[in-house]
Coordinates of N, CA, C and O in Angstrom, one line a residue:
M1 N -19.7 44.3 -32.3 CA -19.6 43.1 -32.9 C -18.3 42.3 -32.5 O -18.4 41.2 -32.2
K2 N -17.2 43.1 -32.3 CA -16.0 42.5 -31.9 C -16.1 42.0 -30.4 O -15.5 41.0 -30.1
K3 N -16.9 42.7 -29.6 CA -17.1 42.4 -28.3 C -17.8 41.0 -28.2 O -17.5 40.2 -27.3
K4 N -18.8 40.8 -29.0 CA -19.6 39.6 -29.0 C -18.7 38.4 -29.4 O -18.8 37.3 -28.9
I5 N -17.8 38.6 -30.4 CA -16.9 37.6 -30.9 C -15.9 37.2 -29.7 O -15.6 36.1 -29.5
A6 N -15.4 38.3 -29.1 CA -14.5 38.1 -28.0 C -15.1 37.3 -26.8 O -14.5 36.4 -26.2
V7 N -16.4 37.6 -26.5 CA -17.1 37.0 -25.4 C -17.3 35.5 -25.8 O -17.2 34.6 -25.0
G8 N -17.8 35.3 -27.0 CA -18.0 33.9 -27.6 C -16.7 33.1 -27.5 O -16.7 31.9 -27.1
A9 N -15.6 33.7 -27.9 CA -14.3 33.0 -27.9 C -13.9 32.7 -26.5 O -13.4 31.6 -26.2
C10 N -14.1 33.6 -25.5 CA -13.8 33.3 -24.1 C -14.7 32.2 -23.6 O -14.2 31.3 -22.9
I11 N -16.0 32.2 -23.9 CA -16.8 31.1 -23.5 C -16.4 29.8 -24.0 O -16.3 28.8 -23.3
L12 N -16.1 29.7 -25.3 CA -15.6 28.5 -26.0 C -14.3 28.0 -25.3 O -14.2 26.8 -25.1
A13 N -13.4 28.9 -25.1 CA -12.1 28.5 -24.5 C -12.3 28.0 -23.1 O -11.7 27.0 -22.7
A14 N -13.3 28.6 -22.3 CA -13.6 28.1 -21.0 C -14.2 26.7 -21.0 O -13.9 25.9 -20.2
L15 N -15.1 26.5 -22.0 CA -15.7 25.2 -22.1 C -14.7 24.1 -22.5 O -14.7 23.0 -22.0
L16 N -13.8 24.5 -23.4 CA -12.7 23.5 -23.8 C -11.8 23.2 -22.6 O -11.5 22.0 -22.4
A17 N -11.4 24.2 -21.8 CA -10.6 24.0 -20.7 C -11.3 23.1 -19.6 O -10.7 22.2 -19.1
A18 N -12.6 23.4 -19.4 CA -13.4 22.6 -18.5 C -13.5 21.2 -18.9 O -13.4 20.2 -18.1
G19 N -13.7 21.0 -20.2 CA -13.8 19.6 -20.8 C -12.5 18.9 -20.6 O -12.5 17.7 -20.3
G20 N -11.4 19.6 -20.9 CA -10.1 18.9 -20.8 C -9.8 18.5 -19.3 O -9.3 17.4 -19.0
L21 N -10.2 19.4 -18.4 CA -10.0 19.1 -17.0 C -10.9 17.9 -16.5 O -10.4 17.1 -15.8
W22 N -12.1 17.9 -17.0 CA -13.0 16.8 -16.7 C -12.5 15.5 -17.2 O -12.4 14.5 -16.6
Y23 N -12.0 15.5 -18.5 CA -11.5 14.3 -19.1 C -10.3 13.7 -18.4 O -10.1 12.5 -18.3
T24 N -9.4 14.6 -18.0 CA -8.2 14.2 -17.3 C -8.3 14.1 -15.8 O -7.3 14.0 -15.1
R25 N -9.5 14.1 -15.3 CA -9.7 14.0 -13.8 C -9.2 12.6 -13.3 O -9.2 11.7 -14.1
P26 N -8.8 12.6 -12.1 CA -8.3 11.3 -11.5 C -9.5 10.3 -11.5 O -10.6 10.7 -11.1
Q27 N -9.2 9.1 -11.9 CA -10.2 8.0 -11.9 C -9.7 6.8 -11.2 O -8.5 6.6 -11.2
S28 N -10.5 5.9 -10.8 CA -10.1 4.6 -10.2 C -9.7 3.7 -11.3 O -10.0 3.8 -12.4
F29 N -9.0 2.6 -10.9 CA -8.5 1.6 -11.8 C -9.8 1.0 -12.5 O -9.8 0.7 -13.7
W30 N -10.8 0.8 -11.7 CA -12.1 0.2 -12.3 C -12.7 1.1 -13.3 O -13.2 0.6 -14.3
A31 N -12.8 2.4 -13.0 CA -13.4 3.3 -14.0 C -12.6 3.4 -15.3 O -13.1 3.5 -16.3
V32 N -11.2 3.4 -15.1 CA -10.4 3.5 -16.3 C -10.5 2.3 -17.2 O -10.6 2.4 -18.4
T33 N -10.5 1.1 -16.6 CA -10.5 -0.1 -17.4 C -11.9 -0.5 -17.8 O -12.1 -1.2 -18.8
G34 N -12.9 0.0 -17.1 CA -14.3 -0.4 -17.4 C -14.6 -1.8 -17.0 O -15.7 -2.3 -17.3
L35 N -13.7 -2.4 -16.2 CA -14.0 -3.8 -15.7 C -14.9 -3.8 -14.5 O -14.9 -2.9 -13.7
D36 N -15.8 -4.8 -14.4 CA -16.6 -5.0 -13.3 C -15.9 -6.1 -12.5 O -15.8 -7.2 -12.9
P37 N -15.5 -5.8 -11.2 CA -14.8 -6.8 -10.4 C -15.5 -8.1 -10.2 O -14.9 -9.1 -10.1
S38 N -16.8 -8.0 -10.2 CA -17.6 -9.3 -10.0 C -17.6 -10.2 -11.2 O -17.9 -11.3 -11.1
R39 N -17.2 -9.7 -12.4 CA -17.1 -10.5 -13.6 C -15.8 -11.1 -13.9 O -15.6 -11.8 -14.8
I40 N -14.8 -10.7 -13.0 CA -13.4 -11.2 -13.2 C -13.3 -12.6 -12.5 O -13.6 -12.7 -11.4
S41 N -12.9 -13.6 -13.3 CA -12.7 -14.9 -12.7 C -11.2 -15.2 -12.4 O -10.9 -16.2 -11.7
G42 N -10.3 -14.3 -12.8 CA -8.9 -14.5 -12.5 C -8.0 -13.5 -13.2 O -8.4 -12.8 -14.1
V43 N -6.7 -13.6 -12.8 CA -5.7 -12.7 -13.4 C -4.4 -13.5 -13.4 O -4.1 -14.3 -12.5
S44 N -3.7 -13.2 -14.5 CA -2.3 -13.7 -14.5 C -1.4 -12.5 -14.8 O -1.9 -11.5 -15.3
G45 N -0.2 -12.6 -14.5 CA 0.7 -11.5 -14.7 C 2.1 -11.9 -15.2 O 2.5 -13.0 -14.9
H46 N 2.7 -11.0 -16.0 CA 4.0 -11.3 -16.5 C 4.8 -10.0 -16.4 O 4.4 -8.9 -16.8
G47 N 6.0 -10.1 -15.7 CA 6.8 -8.9 -15.6 C 8.2 -9.2 -16.2 O 8.6 -10.4 -16.2
M48 N 8.8 -8.2 -16.8 CA 10.1 -8.4 -17.5 C 11.0 -7.3 -17.2 O 10.6 -6.1 -17.1
E49 N 12.3 -7.6 -17.1 CA 13.3 -6.6 -16.9 C 14.4 -6.9 -17.9 O 14.9 -8.0 -18.0
L50 N 14.8 -5.9 -18.6 CA 15.9 -5.9 -19.6 C 17.1 -5.3 -19.0 O 17.0 -4.2 -18.3
S51 N 18.3 -5.9 -19.1 CA 19.5 -5.3 -18.6 C 20.7 -5.8 -19.4 O 20.6 -6.6 -20.3
V52 N 21.9 -5.2 -19.1 CA 23.1 -5.6 -19.7 C 24.1 -5.9 -18.5 O 24.3 -5.1 -17.6
E53 N 24.6 -7.2 -18.5 CA 25.6 -7.6 -17.5 C 26.8 -8.1 -18.2 O 26.7 -9.0 -19.1
H54 N 27.9 -7.6 -17.9 CA 29.2 -8.0 -18.5 C 29.1 -8.0 -20.0 O 29.5 -8.9 -20.7
S55 N 28.6 -6.8 -20.5 CA 28.5 -6.6 -21.9 C 27.5 -7.6 -22.7 O 27.6 -7.7 -23.9
R56 N 26.7 -8.3 -21.9 CA 25.7 -9.2 -22.5 C 24.3 -8.8 -22.2 O 24.0 -8.4 -21.0
A57 N 23.5 -8.8 -23.2 CA 22.0 -8.5 -22.9 C 21.4 -9.6 -22.1 O 21.7 -10.8 -22.3
R58 N 20.6 -9.2 -21.2 CA 19.9 -10.2 -20.3 C 18.4 -9.8 -20.2 O 18.1 -8.6 -20.0
T59 N 17.6 -10.8 -20.2 CA 16.2 -10.6 -20.0 C 15.8 -11.5 -18.8 O 16.0 -12.7 -18.9
T60 N 15.2 -10.9 -17.8 CA 14.7 -11.7 -16.7 C 13.2 -11.5 -16.6 O 12.7 -10.4 -16.8
S61 N 12.4 -12.6 -16.5 CA 11.0 -12.4 -16.4 C 10.4 -13.2 -15.2 O 11.0 -14.2 -14.7
W62 N 9.3 -12.8 -14.8 CA 8.5 -13.4 -13.7 C 7.1 -13.6 -14.2 O 6.5 -12.7 -14.8
T63 N 6.5 -14.8 -13.9 CA 5.2 -15.1 -14.3 C 4.4 -15.5 -13.1 O 4.8 -16.3 -12.2
M64 N 3.2 -15.0 -12.9 CA 2.3 -15.4 -11.9 C 1.0 -15.9 -12.6 O 0.3 -15.1 -13.3
D65 N 0.8 -17.2 -12.6 CA -0.3 -17.7 -13.3 C -1.6 -17.6 -12.5 O -1.6 -17.1 -11.3
H66 N -2.7 -18.0 -13.0 CA -4.0 -17.8 -12.5 C -4.2 -17.6 -11.0 O -3.8 -18.5 -10.2
R67 N -4.6 -16.4 -10.7 CA -5.0 -16.1 -9.3 C -6.4 -15.6 -9.4 O -6.8 -14.8 -10.3
G68 N -7.3 -16.1 -8.5 CA -8.7 -15.7 -8.6 C -9.2 -15.0 -7.4 O -8.5 -14.9 -6.4
P69 N -10.4 -14.4 -7.5 CA -11.0 -13.8 -6.4 C -11.1 -14.7 -5.1 O -11.3 -15.9 -5.3
G70 N -10.7 -14.1 -4.0 CA -10.7 -14.9 -2.8 C -9.3 -15.4 -2.5 O -8.9 -15.7 -1.4
D71 N -8.4 -15.5 -3.5 CA -7.0 -15.9 -3.4 C -6.2 -14.7 -2.8 O -6.4 -13.6 -3.2
E72 N -5.4 -15.0 -1.8 CA -4.6 -13.9 -1.2 C -3.8 -13.1 -2.2 O -3.7 -11.9 -2.1
D73 N -3.1 -13.8 -3.1 CA -2.3 -13.1 -4.1 C -3.1 -12.2 -5.0 O -2.7 -11.1 -5.3
Y74 N -4.3 -12.6 -5.4 CA -5.2 -11.9 -6.2 C -5.7 -10.6 -5.5 O -5.6 -9.5 -6.0
E75 N -6.1 -10.8 -4.2 CA -6.6 -9.7 -3.4 C -5.5 -8.6 -3.2 O -5.7 -7.4 -3.3
A76 N -4.2 -9.1 -3.0 CA -3.1 -8.1 -2.8 C -2.8 -7.3 -4.0 O -2.6 -6.1 -4.0
L77 N -2.9 -8.0 -5.2 CA -2.6 -7.3 -6.5 C -3.7 -6.3 -6.8 O -3.4 -5.2 -7.1
I78 N -4.9 -6.7 -6.6 CA -6.1 -5.8 -6.8 C -6.0 -4.6 -5.8 O -6.2 -3.4 -6.3
A79 N -5.6 -4.8 -4.6 CA -5.4 -3.7 -3.7 C -4.4 -2.7 -4.1 O -4.5 -1.5 -4.0
L80 N -3.3 -3.2 -4.7 CA -2.2 -2.4 -5.2 C -2.7 -1.5 -6.4 O -2.5 -0.3 -6.4
L81 N -3.5 -2.1 -7.3 CA -4.0 -1.4 -8.4 C -5.1 -0.3 -8.0 O -5.2 0.7 -8.6
E82 N -5.9 -0.7 -7.0 CA -6.9 0.2 -6.5 C -6.3 1.4 -5.7 O -7.0 2.4 -5.5
R83 N -5.1 1.3 -5.2 CA -4.6 2.3 -4.3 C -4.4 3.7 -5.0 O -4.5 4.7 -4.4
G84 N -4.1 3.7 -6.3 CA -3.8 4.9 -7.0 C -5.0 5.4 -7.8 O -6.1 4.8 -7.8
S85 N -4.8 6.5 -8.4 CA -5.8 7.0 -9.4 C -5.1 7.2 -10.7 O -3.9 7.3 -10.8
Y86 N -5.8 7.3 -11.8 CA -5.3 7.3 -13.1 C -5.9 8.4 -13.9 O -7.1 8.7 -13.8
R87 N -5.1 9.1 -14.7 CA -5.6 10.2 -15.5 C -5.5 9.9 -17.0 O -4.4 9.5 -17.5
A88 N -6.5 10.1 -17.8 CA -6.5 9.9 -19.2 C -5.6 11.0 -19.8 O -5.5 12.1 -19.4
K89 N -4.9 10.6 -20.9 CA -4.2 11.6 -21.7 C -5.0 12.2 -22.7 O -5.9 11.6 -23.4
L90 N -4.9 13.5 -22.9 CA -5.7 14.2 -23.9 C -5.4 13.7 -25.3 O -6.3 13.8 -26.2
S91 N -4.3 13.1 -25.6 CA -4.0 12.5 -26.9 C -5.0 11.4 -27.2 O -5.1 11.0 -28.4
N92 N -5.7 10.8 -26.3 CA -6.7 9.8 -26.5 C -7.8 10.3 -27.4 O -8.4 9.5 -28.1
L93 N -8.0 11.6 -27.3 CA -9.2 12.2 -28.0 C -8.9 12.4 -29.5 O -9.8 12.5 -30.3
T94 N -7.6 12.5 -29.9 CA -7.2 12.7 -31.3 C -6.9 11.4 -32.0 O -7.4 11.2 -33.1
A95 N -6.0 10.6 -31.4 CA -5.6 9.4 -32.1 C -5.2 8.4 -31.0 O -4.1 8.4 -30.5
P96 N -6.1 7.5 -30.7 CA -5.8 6.5 -29.7 C -4.5 5.7 -30.0 O -4.3 5.4 -31.2
F97 N -3.7 5.5 -29.0 CA -2.4 4.8 -29.2 C -2.6 3.5 -29.9 O -3.4 2.7 -29.4
S98 N -1.9 3.2 -31.0 CA -2.1 1.9 -31.6 C -0.8 1.2 -32.0 O -0.8 0.2 -32.5
D99 N 0.3 1.9 -31.8 CA 1.6 1.3 -32.2 C 2.0 0.3 -31.1 O 1.3 0.1 -30.1
S100 N 3.2 -0.2 -31.3 CA 3.7 -1.1 -30.3 C 4.0 -0.4 -29.0 O 4.0 0.9 -29.0
Q101 N 4.2 -1.1 -27.9 CA 4.4 -0.4 -26.6 C 5.6 0.4 -26.6 O 6.6 0.1 -27.2
P102 N 5.6 1.5 -25.8 CA 6.7 2.4 -25.7 C 7.9 1.6 -25.1 O 7.7 0.7 -24.3
G103 N 9.1 2.0 -25.5 CA 10.3 1.3 -25.0 C 10.4 1.5 -23.5 O 10.1 2.6 -22.9
S104 N 10.9 0.5 -22.8 CA 11.1 0.5 -21.4 C 12.0 -0.7 -21.0 O 12.0 -1.7 -21.7
E105 N 12.8 -0.5 -20.0 CA 13.6 -1.6 -19.5 C 12.8 -2.6 -18.6 O 13.3 -3.7 -18.3
Q106 N 11.7 -2.1 -18.1 CA 10.9 -2.9 -17.2 C 9.4 -2.8 -17.6 O 9.0 -1.7 -18.0
W107 N 8.7 -3.9 -17.6 CA 7.3 -3.7 -17.9 C 6.5 -4.9 -17.3 O 7.0 -5.9 -17.0
V108 N 5.2 -4.7 -17.2 CA 4.3 -5.7 -16.6 C 3.1 -5.8 -17.6 O 2.6 -4.8 -18.1
T109 N 2.6 -7.0 -17.8 CA 1.3 -7.2 -18.5 C 0.5 -8.0 -17.5 O 0.9 -9.1 -17.0
L110 N -0.7 -7.5 -17.3 CA -1.7 -8.3 -16.5 C -2.8 -8.7 -17.4 O -3.3 -7.9 -18.2
N111 N -3.2 -10.0 -17.3 CA -4.2 -10.5 -18.2 C -5.4 -10.9 -17.3 O -5.3 -11.9 -16.6
F112 N -6.5 -10.1 -17.4 CA -7.7 -10.4 -16.6 C -8.6 -11.3 -17.4 O -8.7 -11.1 -18.6
A113 N -9.2 -12.3 -16.8 CA -10.2 -13.2 -17.4 C -11.5 -12.6 -17.1 O -11.9 -12.6 -15.9
V114 N -12.2 -12.0 -18.0 CA -13.5 -11.4 -17.8 C -14.6 -12.1 -18.7 O -14.5 -12.0 -19.9
D115 N -15.5 -12.8 -18.0 CA -16.5 -13.5 -18.7 C -15.9 -14.4 -19.8 O -16.4 -14.5 -20.9
G116 N -14.8 -15.1 -19.5 CA -14.2 -16.0 -20.4 C -13.3 -15.4 -21.5 O -12.8 -16.1 -22.4
E117 N -13.2 -14.1 -21.5 CA -12.4 -13.4 -22.5 C -11.2 -12.7 -21.9 O -11.3 -12.2 -20.7
P118 N -10.1 -12.6 -22.6 CA -8.9 -11.9 -22.0 C -9.0 -10.4 -22.1 O -9.6 -9.9 -23.0
F119 N -8.5 -9.7 -21.1 CA -8.5 -8.3 -21.1 C -7.1 -7.9 -20.6 O -6.8 -7.9 -19.4
P120 N -6.2 -7.6 -21.5 CA -4.8 -7.3 -21.1 C -4.6 -5.8 -20.7 O -5.2 -4.9 -21.3
V121 N -3.8 -5.6 -19.7 CA -3.4 -4.2 -19.3 C -1.9 -4.2 -19.3 O -1.2 -5.0 -18.7
H122 N -1.4 -3.3 -20.1 CA 0.1 -3.2 -20.3 C 0.6 -2.0 -19.5 O 0.1 -0.9 -19.5
I123 N 1.7 -2.2 -18.7 CA 2.2 -1.2 -17.8 C 3.7 -1.2 -18.0 O 4.4 -1.8 -17.3
P124 N 4.2 -0.4 -19.0 CA 5.7 -0.2 -19.0 C 6.1 0.6 -17.7 O 5.5 1.7 -17.5
V125 N 7.0 0.2 -17.0 CA 7.4 0.8 -15.7 C 8.5 1.9 -16.0 O 9.5 1.6 -16.6
P126 N 8.3 3.1 -15.5 CA 7.2 3.7 -14.9 C 6.4 4.6 -15.9 O 6.0 5.7 -15.5
Q127 N 6.2 4.1 -17.0 CA 5.5 4.9 -18.1 C 4.0 4.8 -18.0 O 3.4 4.3 -17.1
T128 N 3.4 5.1 -19.1 CA 1.9 5.2 -19.2 C 1.3 3.8 -19.3 O 1.8 3.0 -20.0
M129 N 0.2 3.6 -18.6 CA -0.5 2.4 -18.6 C -1.4 2.4 -19.9 O -2.0 3.5 -20.2
T130 N -1.5 1.3 -20.6 CA -2.4 1.3 -21.8 C -3.5 0.2 -21.5 O -3.3 -0.9 -21.0
I131 N -4.7 0.6 -21.9 CA -5.9 -0.2 -21.8 C -6.5 -0.4 -23.2 O -6.6 0.5 -24.0
P132 N -6.8 -1.7 -23.6 CA -7.3 -1.9 -24.9 C -8.7 -1.2 -25.2 O -9.5 -1.2 -24.3
I133 N -8.8 -0.7 -26.4 CA -10.1 -0.2 -26.8 C -11.0 -1.3 -27.2 O -10.6 -2.0 -28.2
P134 N -12.2 -1.5 -26.6 CA -13.0 -2.6 -27.0 C -13.3 -2.6 -28.5 O -13.7 -1.5 -29.1
G135 N -13.2 -3.7 -29.2 CA -13.5 -3.8 -30.6 C -12.5 -3.1 -31.5 O -12.8 -2.8 -32.6
S136 N -11.3 -2.9 -31.0 CA -10.3 -2.1 -31.8 C -8.9 -2.7 -31.5 O -8.8 -3.5 -30.6
H137 N -8.0 -2.4 -32.3 CA -6.6 -2.8 -32.1 C -5.8 -1.7 -31.4 O -4.6 -1.8 -31.2
G138 N -6.5 -0.6 -31.0 CA -5.8 0.5 -30.4 C -5.9 0.5 -28.9 O -6.5 -0.4 -28.3
Y139 N -5.2 1.4 -28.3 CA -5.2 1.5 -26.8 C -5.4 2.9 -26.4 O -5.0 3.8 -27.0
W140 N -6.0 3.1 -25.2 CA -6.1 4.3 -24.5 C -5.0 4.4 -23.5 O -4.5 3.4 -23.0
Q141 N -4.5 5.6 -23.3 CA -3.3 5.8 -22.4 C -3.8 6.5 -21.1 O -4.6 7.4 -21.1
Y142 N -3.2 6.1 -20.0 CA -3.5 6.7 -18.7 C -2.2 6.8 -17.9 O -1.4 5.9 -17.9
D143 N -2.0 7.9 -17.2 CA -0.9 8.1 -16.3 C -1.4 7.8 -14.8 O -2.5 8.3 -14.4
A144 N -0.6 7.1 -14.1 CA -0.9 6.9 -12.7 C -0.6 8.1 -11.8 O 0.3 8.9 -12.1
S145 N -1.4 8.3 -10.8 CA -1.2 9.5 -9.9 C 0.2 9.3 -9.2 O 0.8 10.3 -8.9
D146 N 0.5 8.1 -9.0 CA 1.8 7.8 -8.3 C 2.5 6.7 -9.1 O 2.2 5.6 -9.1
P147 N 3.5 7.2 -9.9 CA 4.3 6.2 -10.8 C 4.9 5.1 -10.0 O 5.2 4.0 -10.6
Q148 N 5.1 5.2 -8.7 CA 5.6 4.1 -7.9 C 4.7 2.9 -7.9 O 5.2 1.8 -7.7
I149 N 3.4 3.1 -8.1 CA 2.5 2.0 -8.1 C 2.9 1.0 -9.2 O 2.9 -0.2 -9.0
Q150 N 3.3 1.5 -10.4 CA 3.7 0.6 -11.5 C 4.9 -0.2 -11.1 O 5.0 -1.4 -11.4
A151 N 5.9 0.4 -10.5 CA 7.1 -0.3 -10.0 C 6.7 -1.3 -8.9 O 7.3 -2.4 -8.9
E152 N 5.8 -0.9 -8.1 CA 5.4 -1.9 -7.0 C 4.7 -3.1 -7.6 O 4.8 -4.2 -7.0
V153 N 3.9 -2.9 -8.7 CA 3.3 -4.1 -9.3 C 4.3 -5.0 -9.8 O 4.2 -6.2 -9.7
L154 N 5.4 -4.5 -10.5 CA 6.5 -5.3 -10.9 C 7.2 -6.0 -9.7 O 7.5 -7.2 -9.8
Q155 N 7.4 -5.3 -8.7 CA 8.0 -5.9 -7.5 C 7.1 -7.0 -6.9 O 7.6 -8.0 -6.4
Y156 N 5.8 -6.8 -6.9 CA 4.9 -7.8 -6.5 C 5.0 -9.0 -7.3 O 5.1 -10.2 -6.7
L157 N 5.1 -8.9 -8.6 CA 5.3 -10.1 -9.5 C 6.6 -10.8 -9.2 O 6.7 -12.0 -9.2
K158 N 7.6 -10.0 -9.0 CA 8.9 -10.6 -8.6 C 8.8 -11.4 -7.4 O 9.4 -12.5 -7.3
A159 N 8.1 -10.9 -6.4 CA 8.0 -11.6 -5.1 C 7.1 -12.8 -5.1 O 7.3 -13.8 -4.4
N160 N 6.0 -12.7 -6.0 CA 5.0 -13.8 -5.9 C 4.9 -14.6 -7.2 O 4.1 -15.6 -7.2
G161 N 5.7 -14.3 -8.2 CA 5.7 -15.1 -9.4 C 6.9 -16.0 -9.5 O 7.7 -16.0 -8.6
E162 N 6.9 -16.8 -10.5 CA 8.0 -17.7 -10.8 C 9.0 -17.1 -11.8 O 8.5 -16.6 -12.8
Q163 N 10.3 -17.1 -11.5 CA 11.3 -16.5 -12.4 C 11.6 -17.4 -13.4 O 11.8 -18.6 -13.2
S164 N 11.8 -16.9 -14.6 CA 12.3 -17.8 -15.8 C 13.4 -17.1 -16.5 O 13.7 -15.9 -16.3

């Protein structure tokens, strides 16, 4: 009897481990967001950097307004996002992230226009990317395979956006 319980427990543990590995497998930007590239009519981006200079708080931001498919800036931004892979966090299974964004001195928000509706993607640099849960106020969390991608998206906005 104890042997059957032990075998059952081992099988259950193996299934849980396999499920966890499958859930956290590397995925493309499109698979993670669930966006269909053909339904996107444009994207805008906002990057922000917080700092202290001469004992004074400073906020610097860059904005890149509407860029659409076929536009050179749009294609370059999409290529940056497609370059990496993203892994879901296991914490998404228990309680999807719903609080305010985690603290960071640098962050990027990309707002995709999909069938006339906004779809925001929040990327605190170099922390976890958050994707909105459809029909909810919560977010799913994903880690990039290469955290440098997040910093490069901010650098891209600095180079191609307008500073304010």
